[in-house]
Amino acid sequence: MLRALLLAPPGAGKGTQGQRLAEEYGIAHLATGDLLRQHVAEATVLGVEAKGFMDRGELVPDRLVVSLILAALTAEDRSGFVLDGFPRTLEQAAQSYEWGRAKRSTFHAVISLAVEEDELVRRLVERGLASGRSDDNEVTIRNRLRVYDESTRPLLDFYRGRGILVEVDGAGPVPEVTDRICAALDPVLGRPRTLTTNCLLQTNPSGPGQGDVPALLRRVADTLDELGEIDVTDMVLDTSTHRDRSRPQLTVYFQPARKAGTP
Ligand code: AMP
């Protein structure tokens, strides 16, 4: 099952696309903003502490957000999900990567939605008028966009370096953007779903700074790690025969691990 996250500035459509992707792939949609707003509404200890940061358009401290989202992910033993609004800092990304490795469930894909800043502000002001969301006013919006640039945008390079960043144009009608995301995910999901599959073929998403062999190997290592006890029997790296030379392809052959002592 797909484990993905949406990484985009406020107003780019993370919530809308997150819901649509959750339906499309039959997975849970988890939005940190929604979880936090629920705590604020219920005036929990976490909600009371988070409220001031949210009203100013600042990030809620990592220690609060990380435990909140990891608890939500573990609560119902979710094997597939699309995260919306998490991680938002390098510290959150590093902690969720460690968590994913320990559970053999790192992210398959990080979807970045690109939208022009003027369009983001227009959409957010409009949303604020319709929904009354207190942080959708122009001053807070500008601050949230600045915070995105400073704290969250660097995550694009972090995930590009792991070879799982999928960059999609977020402008235009909602269904078209969903179609673009799904089309971009297809090659990324060319991976074995069960242990009975004994051949793994992976290429990297194409995009600036991607497609390099180290990024591909890191991604393959994470996927193999997730498969548990296996013996790799062969590997074929193909960097030459592709029409699109920027996308090296690795085929890994493997079988369930033989227990010590068995022939
Ligand atoms: P959103 O609904 O995703 O726009 O989030 C609304 C607000 O919740 C943000 O402006 C932050 O104050 C807070 N927030 C949501 N997700 C995070 C996160 N991963 N880290 C820190 N703060 C967050």
mmCIF file of C-alpha atoms and ligand atoms in Angstrom:
data_model
loop_
_atom_site.group_PDB
_atom_site.id
_atom_site.type_symbol
_atom_site.label_atom_id
_atom_site.label_comp_id
_atom_site.label_asym_id
_atom_site.label_seq_id
_atom_site.Cartn_x
_atom_site.Cartn_y
_atom_site.Cartn_z
ATOM 1 C CA MET A 1 0.000 0.000 0.000
ATOM 2 C CA LEU A 2 1.155 3.479 -0.850
ATOM 3 C CA ARG A 3 2.940 5.512 1.800
ATOM 4 C CA ALA A 4 3.342 9.047 0.510
ATOM 5 C CA LEU A 5 3.487 12.581 1.717
ATOM 6 C CA LEU A 6 2.517 15.885 0.185
ATOM 7 C CA LEU A 7 5.173 18.535 0.485
ATOM 8 C CA ALA A 8 3.992 21.933 -0.714
ATOM 9 C CA PRO A 9 3.419 25.499 0.483
ATOM 10 C CA PRO A 10 0.137 26.493 2.163
ATOM 11 C CA GLY A 11 -2.596 26.867 -0.436
ATOM 12 C CA ALA A 12 -1.027 24.487 -2.962
ATOM 13 C CA GLY A 13 -3.835 21.956 -2.536
ATOM 14 C CA LYS A 14 -2.345 19.442 -0.069
ATOM 15 C CA GLY A 15 -5.665 18.910 1.739
ATOM 16 C CA THR A 16 -7.765 18.519 -1.393
ATOM 17 C CA GLN A 17 -5.280 16.295 -3.188
ATOM 18 C CA GLY A 18 -4.580 14.323 0.002
ATOM 19 C CA GLN A 19 -8.258 13.381 0.266
ATOM 20 C CA ARG A 20 -8.479 12.437 -3.389
ATOM 21 C CA LEU A 21 -5.312 10.329 -3.267
ATOM 22 C CA ALA A 22 -6.537 8.582 -0.118
ATOM 23 C CA GLU A 23 -9.683 7.557 -2.020
ATOM 24 C CA GLU A 24 -7.815 6.619 -5.171
ATOM 25 C CA TYR A 25 -5.332 4.331 -3.366
ATOM 26 C CA GLY A 26 -7.595 3.183 -0.508
ATOM 27 C CA ILE A 27 -5.355 4.621 2.198
ATOM 28 C CA ALA A 28 -5.691 6.973 5.168
ATOM 29 C CA HIS A 29 -5.314 10.740 4.796
ATOM 30 C CA LEU A 30 -3.591 12.281 7.807
ATOM 31 C CA ALA A 31 -3.265 16.061 8.017
ATOM 32 C CA THR A 32 -1.255 17.462 10.923
ATOM 33 C CA GLY A 33 -3.066 20.813 10.579
ATOM 34 C CA ASP A 34 -6.446 19.068 11.054
ATOM 35 C CA LEU A 35 -5.172 17.022 14.014
ATOM 36 C CA LEU A 36 -3.786 20.190 15.629
ATOM 37 C CA ARG A 37 -6.985 22.185 14.994
ATOM 38 C CA GLN A 38 -8.941 19.384 16.658
ATOM 39 C CA HIS A 39 -6.728 19.670 19.751
ATOM 40 C CA VAL A 40 -7.184 23.453 19.758
ATOM 41 C CA ALA A 41 -10.973 23.087 19.497
ATOM 42 C CA GLU A 42 -10.987 20.606 22.382
ATOM 43 C CA ALA A 43 -8.564 22.809 24.380
ATOM 44 C CA THR A 44 -6.298 19.869 25.231
ATOM 45 C CA VAL A 45 -2.872 20.560 26.802
ATOM 46 C CA LEU A 46 -1.331 20.127 23.347
ATOM 47 C CA GLY A 47 -3.981 22.354 21.761
ATOM 48 C CA VAL A 48 -3.447 25.159 24.245
ATOM 49 C CA GLU A 49 0.323 25.056 23.632
ATOM 50 C CA ALA A 50 -0.024 24.833 19.845
ATOM 51 C CA LYS A 51 -2.626 27.582 19.383
ATOM 52 C CA GLY A 52 -0.331 30.608 19.672
ATOM 53 C CA PHE A 53 2.132 29.228 17.114
ATOM 54 C CA MET A 54 -0.690 28.436 14.687
ATOM 55 C CA ASP A 55 -2.343 31.853 15.038
ATOM 56 C CA ARG A 56 0.969 33.549 14.238
ATOM 57 C CA GLY A 57 1.594 31.253 11.261
ATOM 58 C CA GLU A 58 4.644 29.752 12.967
ATOM 59 C CA LEU A 59 5.499 26.082 13.202
ATOM 60 C CA VAL A 60 4.402 24.176 16.282
ATOM 61 C CA PRO A 61 7.538 22.761 18.014
ATOM 62 C CA ASP A 62 8.852 19.476 16.571
ATOM 63 C CA ARG A 63 8.495 17.524 19.825
ATOM 64 C CA LEU A 64 4.721 18.126 19.878
ATOM 65 C CA VAL A 65 4.090 17.448 16.213
ATOM 66 C CA VAL A 66 6.278 14.357 15.872
ATOM 67 C CA SER A 67 4.644 12.520 18.774
ATOM 68 C CA LEU A 68 1.193 13.576 17.544
ATOM 69 C CA ILE A 69 1.648 12.204 14.034
ATOM 70 C CA LEU A 70 3.554 9.057 14.985
ATOM 71 C CA ALA A 71 0.819 8.226 17.503
ATOM 72 C CA ALA A 72 -1.790 8.715 14.763
ATOM 73 C CA LEU A 73 0.168 6.449 12.414
ATOM 74 C CA THR A 74 0.601 3.690 14.973
ATOM 75 C CA ALA A 75 -2.887 3.929 16.482
ATOM 76 C CA GLU A 76 -4.528 1.858 13.781
ATOM 77 C CA ASP A 77 -1.478 0.081 12.437
ATOM 78 C CA ARG A 78 -1.763 1.928 9.146
ATOM 79 C CA SER A 79 0.192 0.296 6.345
ATOM 80 C CA GLY A 80 -0.793 2.871 3.741
ATOM 81 C CA PHE A 81 -1.257 6.604 4.155
ATOM 82 C CA VAL A 82 -0.840 9.994 2.622
ATOM 83 C CA LEU A 83 0.538 12.563 5.024
ATOM 84 C CA ASP A 84 -0.374 16.179 4.519
ATOM 85 C CA GLY A 85 1.623 18.855 6.290
ATOM 86 C CA PHE A 86 4.199 16.552 7.872
ATOM 87 C CA PRO A 87 7.167 16.606 7.977
ATOM 88 C CA ARG A 88 7.753 20.342 7.746
ATOM 89 C CA THR A 89 11.275 20.613 9.182
ATOM 90 C CA LEU A 90 14.494 18.677 8.587
ATOM 91 C CA GLU A 91 14.335 17.460 12.190
ATOM 92 C CA GLN A 92 10.816 16.077 11.626
ATOM 93 C CA ALA A 93 11.978 14.456 8.361
ATOM 94 C CA ALA A 94 14.979 12.841 10.070
ATOM 95 C CA GLN A 95 12.850 11.526 12.937
ATOM 96 C CA SER A 96 10.171 10.109 10.653
ATOM 97 C CA TYR A 97 12.840 8.463 8.470
ATOM 98 C CA GLU A 98 14.322 6.750 11.560
ATOM 99 C CA TRP A 99 10.846 5.677 12.598
ATOM 100 C CA GLY A 100 10.078 4.344 9.105
ATOM 101 C CA ARG A 101 13.328 2.386 8.962
ATOM 102 C CA ALA A 102 12.672 0.807 12.334
ATOM 103 C CA LYS A 103 9.213 -0.269 11.169
ATOM 104 C CA ARG A 104 10.406 -1.248 7.692
ATOM 105 C CA SER A 105 7.993 1.303 6.262
ATOM 106 C CA THR A 106 9.772 4.335 4.850
ATOM 107 C CA PHE A 107 7.893 6.602 2.410
ATOM 108 C CA HIS A 108 7.564 5.443 -1.190
ATOM 109 C CA ALA A 109 7.058 8.904 -2.618
ATOM 110 C CA VAL A 110 7.114 12.552 -1.653
ATOM 111 C CA ILE A 111 4.815 14.604 -3.848
ATOM 112 C CA SER A 112 5.793 18.229 -4.316
ATOM 113 C CA LEU A 113 3.111 20.543 -5.746
ATOM 114 C CA ALA A 114 4.424 23.696 -7.408
ATOM 115 C CA VAL A 115 2.115 26.747 -7.496
ATOM 116 C CA GLU A 116 2.986 30.438 -8.065
ATOM 117 C CA GLU A 117 3.054 32.580 -4.903
ATOM 118 C CA ASP A 118 0.369 35.062 -6.073
ATOM 119 C CA GLU A 119 -1.953 32.169 -6.792
ATOM 120 C CA LEU A 120 -1.266 30.693 -3.316
ATOM 121 C CA VAL A 121 -2.170 33.975 -1.597
ATOM 122 C CA ARG A 122 -5.307 34.325 -3.726
ATOM 123 C CA ARG A 123 -6.468 30.792 -2.880
ATOM 124 C CA LEU A 124 -5.759 31.202 0.862
ATOM 125 C CA VAL A 125 -7.548 34.557 1.180
ATOM 126 C CA GLU A 126 -10.529 33.029 -0.627
ATOM 127 C CA ARG A 127 -10.463 29.969 1.663
ATOM 128 C CA GLY A 128 -10.274 32.224 4.740
ATOM 129 C CA LEU A 129 -13.388 34.129 3.638
ATOM 130 C CA ALA A 130 -15.294 30.895 3.029
ATOM 131 C CA SER A 131 -14.179 28.830 6.039
ATOM 132 C CA GLY A 132 -13.316 31.460 8.622
ATOM 133 C CA ARG A 133 -9.994 29.708 9.344
ATOM 134 C CA SER A 134 -8.269 32.183 11.644
ATOM 135 C CA ASP A 135 -4.801 31.766 10.102
ATOM 136 C CA ASP A 136 -6.054 32.432 6.555
ATOM 137 C CA ASN A 137 -5.628 36.229 6.763
ATOM 138 C CA GLU A 138 -3.097 38.067 4.614
ATOM 139 C CA VAL A 139 -0.534 38.839 7.376
ATOM 140 C CA THR A 140 -0.454 35.256 8.666
ATOM 141 C CA ILE A 141 -0.494 33.861 5.134
ATOM 142 C CA ARG A 142 2.654 35.837 4.209
ATOM 143 C CA ASN A 143 4.336 34.561 7.383
ATOM 144 C CA ARG A 144 3.372 30.948 6.628
ATOM 145 C CA LEU A 145 4.834 31.271 3.141
ATOM 146 C CA ARG A 146 8.077 32.687 4.598
ATOM 147 C CA VAL A 147 8.224 29.852 7.158
ATOM 148 C CA TYR A 148 7.666 27.350 4.326
ATOM 149 C CA ASP A 149 10.606 28.809 2.385
ATOM 150 C CA GLU A 150 12.916 28.787 5.395
ATOM 151 C CA SER A 151 12.016 25.548 7.177
ATOM 152 C CA THR A 152 10.185 23.261 4.778
ATOM 153 C CA ARG A 153 11.569 23.940 1.302
ATOM 154 C CA PRO A 154 14.974 22.402 2.239
ATOM 155 C CA LEU A 155 13.174 19.064 2.612
ATOM 156 C CA LEU A 156 12.833 18.943 -1.181
ATOM 157 C CA ASP A 157 16.583 18.352 -1.432
ATOM 158 C CA PHE A 158 16.501 15.842 1.424
ATOM 159 C CA TYR A 159 13.942 13.687 -0.435
ATOM 160 C CA ARG A 160 15.460 14.365 -3.859
ATOM 161 C CA GLY A 161 18.680 12.919 -2.444
ATOM 162 C CA ARG A 162 16.798 9.785 -1.418
ATOM 163 C CA GLY A 163 15.383 9.486 -4.927
ATOM 164 C CA ILE A 164 11.707 9.588 -3.936
ATOM 165 C CA LEU A 165 10.738 13.156 -4.816
ATOM 166 C CA VAL A 166 7.974 13.431 -7.406
ATOM 167 C CA GLU A 167 7.517 17.003 -8.686
ATOM 168 C CA VAL A 168 4.095 17.889 -10.034
ATOM 169 C CA ASP A 169 2.621 21.127 -11.408
ATOM 170 C CA GLY A 170 -0.136 22.055 -8.924
ATOM 171 C CA ALA A 171 -1.810 24.706 -11.119
ATOM 172 C CA GLY A 172 -5.137 24.134 -12.857
ATOM 173 C CA PRO A 173 -8.348 22.211 -12.122
ATOM 174 C CA VAL A 174 -8.288 19.830 -9.147
ATOM 175 C CA PRO A 175 -9.002 16.583 -11.117
ATOM 176 C CA GLU A 176 -6.232 17.404 -13.583
ATOM 177 C CA VAL A 177 -3.719 17.834 -10.783
ATOM 178 C CA THR A 178 -4.823 14.484 -9.288
ATOM 179 C CA ASP A 179 -4.336 12.805 -12.678
ATOM 180 C CA ARG A 180 -0.852 14.324 -12.943
ATOM 181 C CA ILE A 181 0.065 13.019 -9.479
ATOM 182 C CA CYS A 182 -1.221 9.514 -10.198
ATOM 183 C CA ALA A 183 0.626 9.402 -13.525
ATOM 184 C CA ALA A 184 3.842 10.504 -11.809
ATOM 185 C CA LEU A 185 3.413 7.857 -9.095
ATOM 186 C CA ASP A 186 3.040 4.929 -11.499
ATOM 187 C CA PRO A 187 6.751 4.405 -12.200
ATOM 188 C CA VAL A 188 7.580 4.948 -8.536
ATOM 189 C CA LEU A 189 5.165 2.195 -7.540
ATOM 190 C CA GLY A 190 6.833 -0.342 -9.825
ATOM 191 C CA ARG A 191 7.835 -2.333 -6.795
ATOM 192 C CA PRO A 192 6.996 -5.717 -5.331
ATOM 193 C CA ARG A 193 3.980 -5.763 -3.067
ATOM 194 C CA THR A 194 4.478 -9.178 -1.517
ATOM 195 C CA LEU A 195 7.358 -11.365 -0.467
ATOM 196 C CA THR A 196 6.498 -13.931 -3.118
ATOM 197 C CA THR A 197 7.716 -11.527 -5.807
ATOM 198 C CA ASN A 198 11.369 -12.230 -6.405
ATOM 199 C CA CYS A 199 12.415 -9.468 -8.715
ATOM 200 C CA LEU A 200 12.538 -5.797 -7.869
ATOM 201 C CA LEU A 201 12.976 -3.244 -10.611
ATOM 202 C CA GLN A 202 13.447 0.371 -9.623
ATOM 203 C CA THR A 203 14.078 3.602 -11.425
ATOM 204 C CA ASN A 204 14.098 7.041 -9.896
ATOM 205 C CA PRO A 205 11.543 9.709 -10.606
ATOM 206 C CA SER A 206 13.015 12.098 -13.148
ATOM 207 C CA GLY A 207 13.654 15.702 -12.189
ATOM 208 C CA PRO A 208 16.457 18.131 -11.525
ATOM 209 C CA GLY A 209 19.184 16.538 -9.415
ATOM 210 C CA GLN A 210 17.570 13.117 -9.592
ATOM 211 C CA GLY A 211 18.286 9.937 -11.418
ATOM 212 C CA ASP A 212 21.778 9.568 -10.029
ATOM 213 C CA VAL A 213 22.970 6.112 -9.065
ATOM 214 C CA PRO A 214 23.614 6.828 -5.338
ATOM 215 C CA ALA A 215 20.039 8.090 -4.900
ATOM 216 C CA LEU A 216 18.736 4.994 -6.674
ATOM 217 C CA LEU A 217 20.826 2.685 -4.478
ATOM 218 C CA ARG A 218 19.637 4.402 -1.302
ATOM 219 C CA ARG A 219 16.054 3.909 -2.394
ATOM 220 C CA VAL A 220 16.598 0.279 -3.326
ATOM 221 C CA ALA A 221 18.297 -0.330 0.037
ATOM 222 C CA ASP A 222 15.278 1.106 1.870
ATOM 223 C CA THR A 223 12.868 -1.031 -0.153
ATOM 224 C CA LEU A 224 14.867 -4.227 0.381
ATOM 225 C CA ASP A 225 15.143 -3.432 4.064
ATOM 226 C CA GLU A 226 11.385 -3.246 4.192
ATOM 227 C CA LEU A 227 11.037 -6.712 2.643
ATOM 228 C CA GLY A 228 12.669 -8.289 5.689
ATOM 229 C CA GLU A 229 14.489 -11.618 5.539
ATOM 230 C CA ILE A 230 15.648 -12.074 1.959
ATOM 231 C CA ASP A 231 18.752 -13.252 0.115
ATOM 232 C CA VAL A 232 19.770 -11.099 -2.843
ATOM 233 C CA THR A 233 20.911 -13.429 -5.626
ATOM 234 C CA ASP A 234 21.767 -10.992 -8.403
ATOM 235 C CA MET A 235 21.665 -7.336 -9.411
ATOM 236 C CA VAL A 236 21.763 -5.693 -12.814
ATOM 237 C CA LEU A 237 22.387 -1.958 -13.082
ATOM 238 C CA ASP A 238 21.400 -0.419 -16.385
ATOM 239 C CA THR A 239 22.643 3.096 -17.066
ATOM 240 C CA SER A 240 23.243 2.879 -20.782
ATOM 241 C CA THR A 241 20.429 1.362 -22.781
ATOM 242 C CA HIS A 242 17.716 3.759 -21.715
ATOM 243 C CA ARG A 243 16.263 6.292 -24.084
ATOM 244 C CA ASP A 244 16.124 8.568 -21.059
ATOM 245 C CA ARG A 245 19.692 8.296 -19.836
ATOM 246 C CA SER A 246 19.008 10.364 -16.727
ATOM 247 C CA ARG A 247 17.130 7.455 -15.179
ATOM 248 C CA PRO A 248 19.347 4.567 -14.194
ATOM 249 C CA GLN A 249 17.495 1.341 -13.562
ATOM 250 C CA LEU A 250 18.388 -1.392 -11.121
ATOM 251 C CA THR A 251 16.958 -4.899 -11.166
ATOM 252 C CA VAL A 252 17.473 -6.918 -8.010
ATOM 253 C CA TYR A 253 16.754 -10.654 -7.893
ATOM 254 C CA PHE A 254 16.087 -12.157 -4.505
ATOM 255 C CA GLN A 255 14.451 -15.017 -2.661
ATOM 256 C CA PRO A 256 13.133 -15.546 0.854
ATOM 257 C CA ALA A 257 16.112 -15.981 3.175
ATOM 258 C CA ARG A 258 17.279 -19.544 3.827
ATOM 259 C CA LYS A 259 17.499 -20.211 7.548
ATOM 260 C CA ALA A 260 20.969 -21.023 8.875
ATOM 261 C CA GLY A 261 21.640 -24.742 8.573
ATOM 262 C CA THR A 262 19.137 -25.392 5.744
ATOM 263 C CA PRO A 263 20.664 -26.355 2.386
HETATM 264 P P1 AMP B 1 -1.935 23.388 7.696
HETATM 265 O O1 AMP B 1 -3.384 23.078 7.930
HETATM 266 O O2 AMP B 1 -1.171 22.207 7.205
HETATM 267 O O3 AMP B 1 -1.745 24.615 6.849
HETATM 268 O O4 AMP B 1 -1.296 23.726 9.145
HETATM 269 C C1 AMP B 1 -1.780 24.802 9.916
HETATM 270 C C2 AMP B 1 -0.771 25.165 10.995
HETATM 271 O O5 AMP B 1 -0.550 24.038 11.853
HETATM 272 C C3 AMP B 1 0.607 25.541 10.506
HETATM 273 O O6 AMP B 1 0.689 26.896 10.095
HETATM 274 C C4 AMP B 1 1.463 25.242 11.736
HETATM 275 O O7 AMP B 1 1.309 26.257 12.719
HETATM 276 C C5 AMP B 1 0.821 23.971 12.271
HETATM 277 N N1 AMP B 1 1.432 22.757 11.705
HETATM 278 C C6 AMP B 1 0.847 21.851 10.869
HETATM 279 N N2 AMP B 1 1.712 20.853 10.556
HETATM 280 C C7 AMP B 1 2.861 21.137 11.217
HETATM 281 C C8 AMP B 1 4.127 20.503 11.293
HETATM 282 N N3 AMP B 1 4.400 19.374 10.627
HETATM 283 N N4 AMP B 1 5.085 21.079 12.059
HETATM 284 C C9 AMP B 1 4.840 22.205 12.756
HETATM 285 N N5 AMP B 1 3.674 22.859 12.717
HETATM 286 C C10 AMP B 1 2.680 22.337 11.959
#
